[in-house]
Tab-separated table of C-alpha atoms in Angstrom:
chain	number	residue	atom	x	y	z
A	1	MET	CA	-9.540	16.631	14.850
A	2	ARG	CA	-13.305	15.007	15.167
A	3	ASP	CA	-13.583	15.729	11.092
A	4	LYS	CA	-10.455	13.218	11.158
A	5	ALA	CA	-11.887	10.441	13.385
A	6	VAL	CA	-15.203	10.590	11.588
A	7	PHE	CA	-13.334	10.159	8.598
A	8	ALA	CA	-10.729	7.322	9.653
A	9	GLY	CA	-14.061	5.293	11.293
A	10	GLY	CA	-15.747	5.879	7.570
A	11	ALA	CA	-12.733	3.848	6.539
A	12	VAL	CA	-12.336	1.388	8.547
A	13	LEU	CA	-16.277	1.052	8.164
A	14	ALA	CA	-15.913	0.762	4.823
A	15	MET	CA	-13.232	-1.755	4.483
A	16	SER	CA	-14.665	-4.150	6.439
A	17	LEU	CA	-17.324	-4.183	4.479
A	18	LEU	CA	-15.987	-4.695	1.260
A	19	PHE	CA	-13.125	-7.160	2.683
A	20	GLY	CA	-16.201	-8.965	4.218
A	21	VAL	CA	-17.725	-8.829	0.213
A	22	LEU	CA	-14.884	-9.404	-1.598
A	23	TRP	CA	-14.431	-12.635	0.932
A	24	TRP	CA	-17.625	-14.053	-0.054
A	25	LEU	CA	-17.652	-13.879	-3.485
A	26	SER	CA	-13.663	-15.188	-3.623
A	27	ALA	CA	-14.953	-18.331	-2.376
A	28	ARG	CA	-18.459	-18.346	-4.557
A	29	THR	CA	-16.202	-16.804	-7.666
A	30	SER	CA	-13.011	-17.264	-9.416
A	31	LEU	CA	-11.862	-13.849	-8.672
A	32	ILE	CA	-8.492	-13.691	-7.715
A	33	PRO	CA	-8.904	-11.468	-4.165
A	34	THR	CA	-5.182	-11.165	-3.390
A	35	THR	CA	-4.516	-8.780	-6.757
A	36	ILE	CA	-8.193	-7.199	-6.034
A	37	GLY	CA	-7.933	-7.070	-1.740
A	38	THR	CA	-4.894	-4.662	-2.258
A	39	SER	CA	-6.800	-2.116	-3.448
A	40	VAL	CA	-9.462	-2.657	-0.345
A	41	PRO	CA	-8.048	0.100	1.931
A	42	VAL	CA	-7.812	2.869	-1.371
A	43	ILE	CA	-11.578	2.206	-1.934
A	44	ALA	CA	-12.201	2.749	1.583
A	45	VAL	CA	-10.322	5.921	2.067
A	46	ILE	CA	-11.523	6.803	-1.599
A	47	VAL	CA	-15.388	6.051	-0.061
A	48	ALA	CA	-14.737	7.565	3.652
A	49	ALA	CA	-13.693	11.232	1.961
A	50	ARG	CA	-15.820	13.414	2.967
A	51	GLY	CA	-15.150	16.722	0.717
A	52	VAL	CA	-15.594	14.692	-2.765
A	53	ARG	CA	-18.746	14.155	-4.672
A	54	TRP	CA	-19.946	10.527	-5.154
A	55	ALA	CA	-19.663	10.779	-9.066
A	56	ARG	CA	-15.878	11.815	-8.593
A	57	LYS	CA	-15.505	8.608	-5.891
A	58	LEU	CA	-17.612	6.188	-7.844
A	59	GLY	CA	-15.189	7.156	-10.744
A	60	PHE	CA	-12.280	6.772	-9.287
A	61	CYS	CA	-13.091	3.084	-7.933
A	62	ALA	CA	-14.269	1.941	-10.973
A	63	ALA	CA	-11.410	3.193	-12.596
A	64	LEU	CA	-9.045	1.550	-10.264
A	65	VAL	CA	-10.726	-2.064	-10.485
A	66	GLY	CA	-11.016	-1.752	-14.436
A	67	ALA	CA	-7.557	-1.447	-14.133
A	68	LEU	CA	-6.837	-3.900	-11.854
A	69	VAL	CA	-9.177	-6.020	-13.431
A	70	LEU	CA	-7.554	-5.901	-17.024
A	71	LEU	CA	-4.143	-6.218	-15.100
A	72	GLN	CA	-5.143	-9.310	-13.938
A	73	MET	CA	-6.674	-10.681	-16.729
A	74	ILE	CA	-2.831	-9.928	-18.762
A	75	ALA	CA	-1.237	-11.792	-16.051
A	76	THR	CA	-3.375	-14.526	-16.128
A	77	THR	CA	-3.236	-14.806	-20.541
A	78	THR	CA	0.756	-14.444	-20.349
A	79	GLY	CA	1.436	-16.732	-17.360
A	80	TRP	CA	3.109	-13.866	-15.854
A	81	GLY	CA	0.533	-14.138	-12.796
A	82	ASP	CA	2.406	-17.777	-11.591
A	83	PRO	CA	3.647	-16.998	-8.639
A	84	ALA	CA	5.794	-20.431	-8.702
A	85	SER	CA	7.687	-19.407	-12.006
A	86	VAL	CA	8.737	-15.889	-10.606
A	87	PRO	CA	12.271	-16.619	-8.855
A	88	SER	CA	13.305	-18.846	-11.627
A	89	ARG	CA	12.419	-15.486	-13.946
A	90	ILE	CA	14.542	-13.213	-11.196
A	91	ALA	CA	17.269	-15.693	-11.564
A	92	LEU	CA	17.430	-14.713	-15.274
A	93	ALA	CA	17.807	-11.097	-14.316
A	94	THR	CA	17.063	-10.362	-18.139
A	95	LEU	CA	15.239	-7.344	-18.441
A	96	PRO	CA	11.874	-8.625	-20.121
A	97	ALA	CA	11.882	-11.299	-17.018
A	98	ILE	CA	12.094	-8.080	-14.407
A	99	ALA	CA	9.355	-6.411	-16.171
A	100	ALA	CA	7.567	-9.535	-15.952
A	101	ASP	CA	7.784	-9.990	-12.312
A	102	MET	CA	7.393	-6.102	-11.492
A	103	LEU	CA	3.749	-6.674	-13.300
A	104	TYR	CA	3.217	-9.322	-10.971
A	105	ALA	CA	4.476	-7.817	-7.865
A	106	LEU	CA	3.865	-4.331	-7.925
A	107	ALA	CA	1.195	-3.742	-10.138
A	108	PRO	CA	-1.731	-4.627	-7.891
A	109	SER	CA	-0.410	-2.094	-5.437
A	110	LEU	CA	1.265	0.398	-7.797
A	111	VAL	CA	-2.041	1.015	-9.460
A	112	PRO	CA	-4.375	1.888	-6.141
A	113	LEU	CA	-1.636	3.775	-5.000
A	114	ALA	CA	-1.443	5.762	-8.062
A	115	GLY	CA	-5.094	6.683	-8.158
A	116	LEU	CA	-5.187	7.945	-4.136
A	117	VAL	CA	-2.255	10.123	-5.423
A	118	LEU	CA	-3.985	11.549	-8.136
A	119	PHE	CA	-7.855	11.319	-5.436
A	120	VAL	CA	-6.078	13.636	-2.881
A	121	GLY	CA	-3.646	15.460	-4.713
A	122	ARG	CA	-2.182	18.487	-2.372
A	123	SER	CA	-3.634	17.822	0.810
A	124	PRO	CA	-4.606	14.984	2.641
A	125	GLN	CA	-7.265	17.615	3.969
A	126	VAL	CA	-9.807	16.617	0.987
A	127	LEU	CA	-10.459	13.308	2.725
A	128	TRP	CA	-11.430	14.618	6.017
A	129	THR	CA	-12.964	17.575	6.239
A	130	PRO	CA	-16.529	18.331	4.939
A	131	VAL	CA	-17.925	19.629	2.210
A	132	SER	CA	-20.478	21.989	4.181
A	133	ALA	CA	-17.086	23.332	5.679
A	134	ARG	CA	-15.512	23.857	2.226
A	135	SER	CA	-18.575	25.341	1.134
A	136	ARG	CA	-18.181	27.954	3.584
A	137	ARG	CA	-14.639	28.467	2.891
A	138	ALA	CA	-15.260	29.083	-0.634
A	139	ARG	CA	-17.951	31.815	0.086
A	140	ARG	CA	-15.900	33.338	2.493
A	141	THR	CA	-13.121	33.738	-0.128
A	142	ARG	CA	-15.103	34.619	-3.019
B	1	MET	CA	-6.293	16.873	-12.739
B	2	ALA	CA	-3.321	18.705	-13.332
B	3	GLY	CA	-5.189	21.968	-14.042
B	4	ARG	CA	-7.946	21.329	-11.019
B	5	ALA	CA	-8.627	23.886	-8.923
B	6	PRO	CA	-6.027	23.907	-5.519
B	7	ALA	CA	-8.289	21.510	-2.981
B	8	GLN	CA	-8.338	23.601	0.316
B	9	GLY	CA	-6.347	24.709	2.840
B	10	GLY	CA	-4.217	27.291	1.154
B	11	SER	CA	-1.066	27.738	3.301
B	12	ASN	CA	0.742	24.138	1.333
B	13	GLN	CA	-0.375	24.895	-2.023
B	14	LEU	CA	2.575	23.612	-4.512
B	15	PRO	CA	4.458	26.052	-6.693
B	16	THR	CA	3.596	25.398	-10.433
B	17	GLY	CA	5.315	23.386	-13.256
B	18	PHE	CA	4.916	20.302	-14.501
B	19	GLY	CA	6.924	18.280	-12.005
B	20	ARG	CA	5.124	19.549	-9.550
B	21	THR	CA	1.519	19.210	-10.785
B	22	LEU	CA	-0.649	16.466	-9.404
B	23	VAL	CA	-0.051	14.250	-13.275
B	24	GLY	CA	3.750	15.566	-13.150
B	25	VAL	CA	3.356	13.520	-8.785
B	26	CYS	CA	1.703	10.646	-10.028
B	27	ALA	CA	3.980	10.328	-12.747
B	28	ARG	CA	7.128	10.849	-10.951
B	29	PHE	CA	5.475	8.560	-8.095
B	30	VAL	CA	5.338	5.853	-10.908
B	31	ILE	CA	8.495	6.168	-12.043
B	32	TYR	CA	10.099	6.201	-8.619
B	33	ALA	CA	8.187	2.744	-8.297
B	34	LEU	CA	9.373	1.410	-10.689
B	35	ALA	CA	13.150	2.048	-10.745
B	36	ILE	CA	13.559	1.405	-6.654
B	37	ALA	CA	11.137	-2.138	-7.475
B	38	ALA	CA	13.265	-3.008	-10.294
B	39	ALA	CA	16.941	-2.497	-8.271
B	40	ILE	CA	14.734	-4.472	-5.908
B	41	LEU	CA	14.126	-7.168	-7.921
B	42	LEU	CA	17.526	-7.033	-9.365
B	43	ALA	CA	19.836	-7.112	-6.505
B	44	ALA	CA	17.652	-10.508	-5.207
B	45	PRO	CA	19.222	-12.970	-6.432
B	46	ARG	CA	22.708	-11.764	-5.100
B	47	THR	CA	21.731	-10.344	-2.142
B	48	ASP	CA	19.971	-12.611	0.247
B	49	TRP	CA	20.687	-10.426	3.724
B	50	PHE	CA	17.369	-8.504	4.160
B	51	GLN	CA	15.756	-12.174	3.881
B	52	LEU	CA	18.524	-13.433	6.556
B	53	ALA	CA	18.105	-10.738	8.335
B	54	THR	CA	14.116	-10.417	7.770
B	55	ALA	CA	14.104	-14.236	9.294
B	56	ARG	CA	16.465	-13.867	11.501
B	57	MET	CA	14.539	-10.857	13.508
B	58	ALA	CA	11.188	-12.591	13.293
B	59	ALA	CA	12.233	-15.950	14.916
B	60	VAL	CA	13.545	-13.908	17.787
B	61	LEU	CA	10.399	-12.383	18.046
B	62	ILE	CA	8.569	-15.399	17.636
B	63	ALA	CA	10.383	-17.083	19.958
B	64	ALA	CA	9.692	-14.374	22.671
B	65	ALA	CA	5.870	-14.744	22.239
B	66	GLY	CA	6.213	-18.132	23.701
B	67	ILE	CA	6.353	-20.198	20.115
B	68	PRO	CA	8.056	-22.636	19.522
B	69	VAL	CA	10.200	-21.737	16.547
B	70	ARG	CA	13.589	-23.497	14.609
B	71	LEU	CA	15.163	-20.864	12.243
B	72	GLU	CA	17.387	-22.538	9.220
B	73	GLY	CA	18.554	-19.977	6.570
B	74	THR	CA	15.284	-17.915	5.550
B	75	LEU	CA	12.953	-20.454	7.291
B	76	LEU	CA	10.826	-20.958	9.994
B	77	TYR	CA	9.865	-24.227	11.161
B	78	LEU	CA	6.764	-24.079	13.722
B	79	ARG	CA	4.758	-27.109	15.224
B	80	ASN	CA	3.037	-27.498	12.554
B	81	ARG	CA	3.839	-25.482	9.546
B	82	THR	CA	7.274	-23.951	8.242
B	83	LEU	CA	7.000	-20.123	7.069
B	84	ALA	CA	9.391	-19.261	4.147
B	85	VAL	CA	10.944	-15.652	4.246
B	86	ASP	CA	11.213	-14.933	0.623
B	87	LEU	CA	11.386	-11.231	-0.843
B	88	ALA	CA	7.881	-10.672	-0.591
B	89	CYS	CA	7.884	-11.348	2.966
B	90	THR	CA	10.549	-8.771	3.500
B	91	GLY	CA	8.038	-5.971	2.538
B	92	ALA	CA	10.666	-4.699	0.240
B	93	LEU	CA	8.245	-3.785	-2.206
B	94	MET	CA	5.515	-1.682	-0.431
B	95	ILE	CA	8.239	-0.266	1.351
B	96	ALA	CA	9.440	0.749	-2.051
B	97	LEU	CA	6.384	2.433	-2.830
B	98	PHE	CA	6.177	4.220	0.184
B	99	ALA	CA	9.473	5.371	-0.656
B	100	ALA	CA	8.030	6.388	-4.405
B	101	LEU	CA	5.168	7.915	-2.586
B	102	VAL	CA	7.657	10.058	-0.412
B	103	LEU	CA	9.961	11.316	-3.261
B	104	ALA	CA	7.552	12.115	-5.264
B	105	TYR	CA	5.924	14.864	-4.046
B	106	PRO	CA	7.627	18.422	-4.322
B	107	LEU	CA	9.061	19.252	-0.466
B	108	PRO	CA	11.873	19.823	1.129
B	109	ARG	CA	14.279	17.212	1.162
B	110	LYS	CA	14.663	16.983	5.204
B	111	THR	CA	10.925	16.829	4.944
B	112	ARG	CA	11.150	13.522	2.256
B	113	LEU	CA	14.304	12.135	4.556
B	114	ALA	CA	12.396	12.426	7.378
B	115	GLY	CA	9.557	10.501	6.050
B	116	LEU	CA	11.854	8.411	4.395
B	117	VAL	CA	13.165	7.397	7.395
B	118	GLY	CA	10.445	7.157	9.874
B	119	GLY	CA	7.814	5.530	7.616
B	120	VAL	CA	10.366	2.584	6.141
B	121	ALA	CA	11.607	1.465	10.326
B	122	ALA	CA	8.058	1.936	11.158
B	123	LEU	CA	6.737	-0.709	7.642
B	124	LEU	CA	9.748	-2.766	8.753
B	125	ALA	CA	8.314	-2.819	12.174
B	126	VAL	CA	4.676	-3.449	10.796
B	127	ASN	CA	6.120	-6.350	8.292
B	128	GLN	CA	7.839	-8.042	11.782
B	129	ALA	CA	4.199	-7.694	13.266
B	130	ARG	CA	2.526	-9.385	10.205
B	131	ILE	CA	5.109	-12.413	10.220
B	132	LEU	CA	4.615	-12.960	14.162
B	133	GLY	CA	0.827	-12.100	13.610
B	134	ALA	CA	1.347	-15.254	10.946
B	135	ALA	CA	3.196	-17.504	13.179
B	136	TYR	CA	1.094	-17.118	16.232
B	137	VAL	CA	-2.333	-17.838	13.342
B	138	ALA	CA	-0.153	-20.979	12.646
B	139	ALA	CA	0.048	-22.402	16.221
B	140	ALA	CA	-2.939	-21.179	17.648
B	141	TYR	CA	-5.568	-21.055	14.599
B	142	PRO	CA	-4.352	-23.620	11.856
B	143	ARG	CA	-7.228	-23.389	9.855
B	144	GLY	CA	-7.098	-19.587	9.460
B	145	PHE	CA	-3.320	-19.810	8.591
B	146	GLY	CA	-4.615	-18.913	4.716
B	147	PHE	CA	-7.642	-16.025	5.295
B	148	PHE	CA	-4.898	-14.198	7.369
B	149	HIS	CA	-2.004	-14.533	5.937
B	150	ASP	CA	-3.283	-13.980	2.036
B	151	TYR	CA	-5.908	-11.892	2.714
B	152	LEU	CA	-5.856	-9.803	6.025
B	153	PHE	CA	-2.268	-8.791	6.266
B	154	ASN	CA	-1.883	-8.163	2.880
B	155	VAL	CA	-4.519	-5.530	3.275
B	156	GLY	CA	-2.925	-4.802	6.966
B	157	MET	CA	0.175	-4.027	4.849
B	158	VAL	CA	-1.346	-2.237	2.274
B	159	VAL	CA	-3.223	-0.023	5.151
B	160	ALA	CA	-0.096	0.489	7.176
B	161	THR	CA	1.754	2.234	4.006
B	162	VAL	CA	-1.408	4.209	3.018
B	163	ALA	CA	-1.516	5.431	6.720
B	164	LEU	CA	1.933	6.470	7.029
B	165	TRP	CA	1.944	8.336	3.674
B	166	ILE	CA	-1.620	10.196	4.661
B	167	GLY	CA	0.316	11.132	7.965
B	168	TRP	CA	3.025	11.834	6.678
B	169	LEU	CA	2.186	14.534	4.482
B	170	GLU	CA	-0.435	15.465	7.279
B	171	TRP	CA	2.837	16.235	9.045
B	172	ALA	CA	4.420	18.081	5.932
B	173	ARG	CA	1.398	20.380	5.774
B	174	ARG	CA	1.634	21.631	9.193
B	175	HIS	CA	5.356	21.958	9.192
B	176	ALA	CA	5.364	23.971	5.903
């Protein structure tokens, strides 16, 4: 229970910090925070995980942010990221239109969650079990 | 990823086979999410009942909270702002993602069904709380509406989805 509380506290703290940084950046850059913002909770969970090496955490976070920035660039350059045109495209109900809407509406949440599935894997225990406890368990198993 | 050693625990390791490997689960999650979202988007122009129901429920809650509101279709007229309950405001896409997360894991059908029913109900409640929160901010702190509606509440929906999924996974692990 204590391990879960420490993990949850860490995740909330990381999320608050990330959100603050994002909010500060969005006021000063052309970054669209609603796209990157959806990954804030996922990145916070990854950062707060207690049973994972930092290199792995940073790798996952970098991959997530990279994928989202790439998607946002595609959406911006193709015009798919224009919310004003979404209802008309949905009304068309053609397959490419649906695909474009999905890229705009779903990808910013889908990509981070897919990353989280890969990170959490088979058990959420990986998030809150400290590295020391895992090492002890591994030694006992050997 | 697929071939890495089991994380820990031991009692809840999934059987082998591509559909049950980590990459397989992730692929299934993406496929389920795209399929459910495509179905929602395709159905959206024909069925606005979900938006109407969401708006009606929100109007009841907003009025119960003591905030003056008038409902016309999917529009919520507040004293100083109008809230339009469109598809994104129903939480349908986050519900689709949550459903895909639950369905993707190769766990017993009963466990997935329980997660689906409980999780979707909880997300609908969270979404109503989000709309009520947006109405409260619009009435009490209009200058902060953009921050709360566009940023904080969006992140809140993702937090709720992730928390529900992790909670369900842990519950399923214990009851396996």
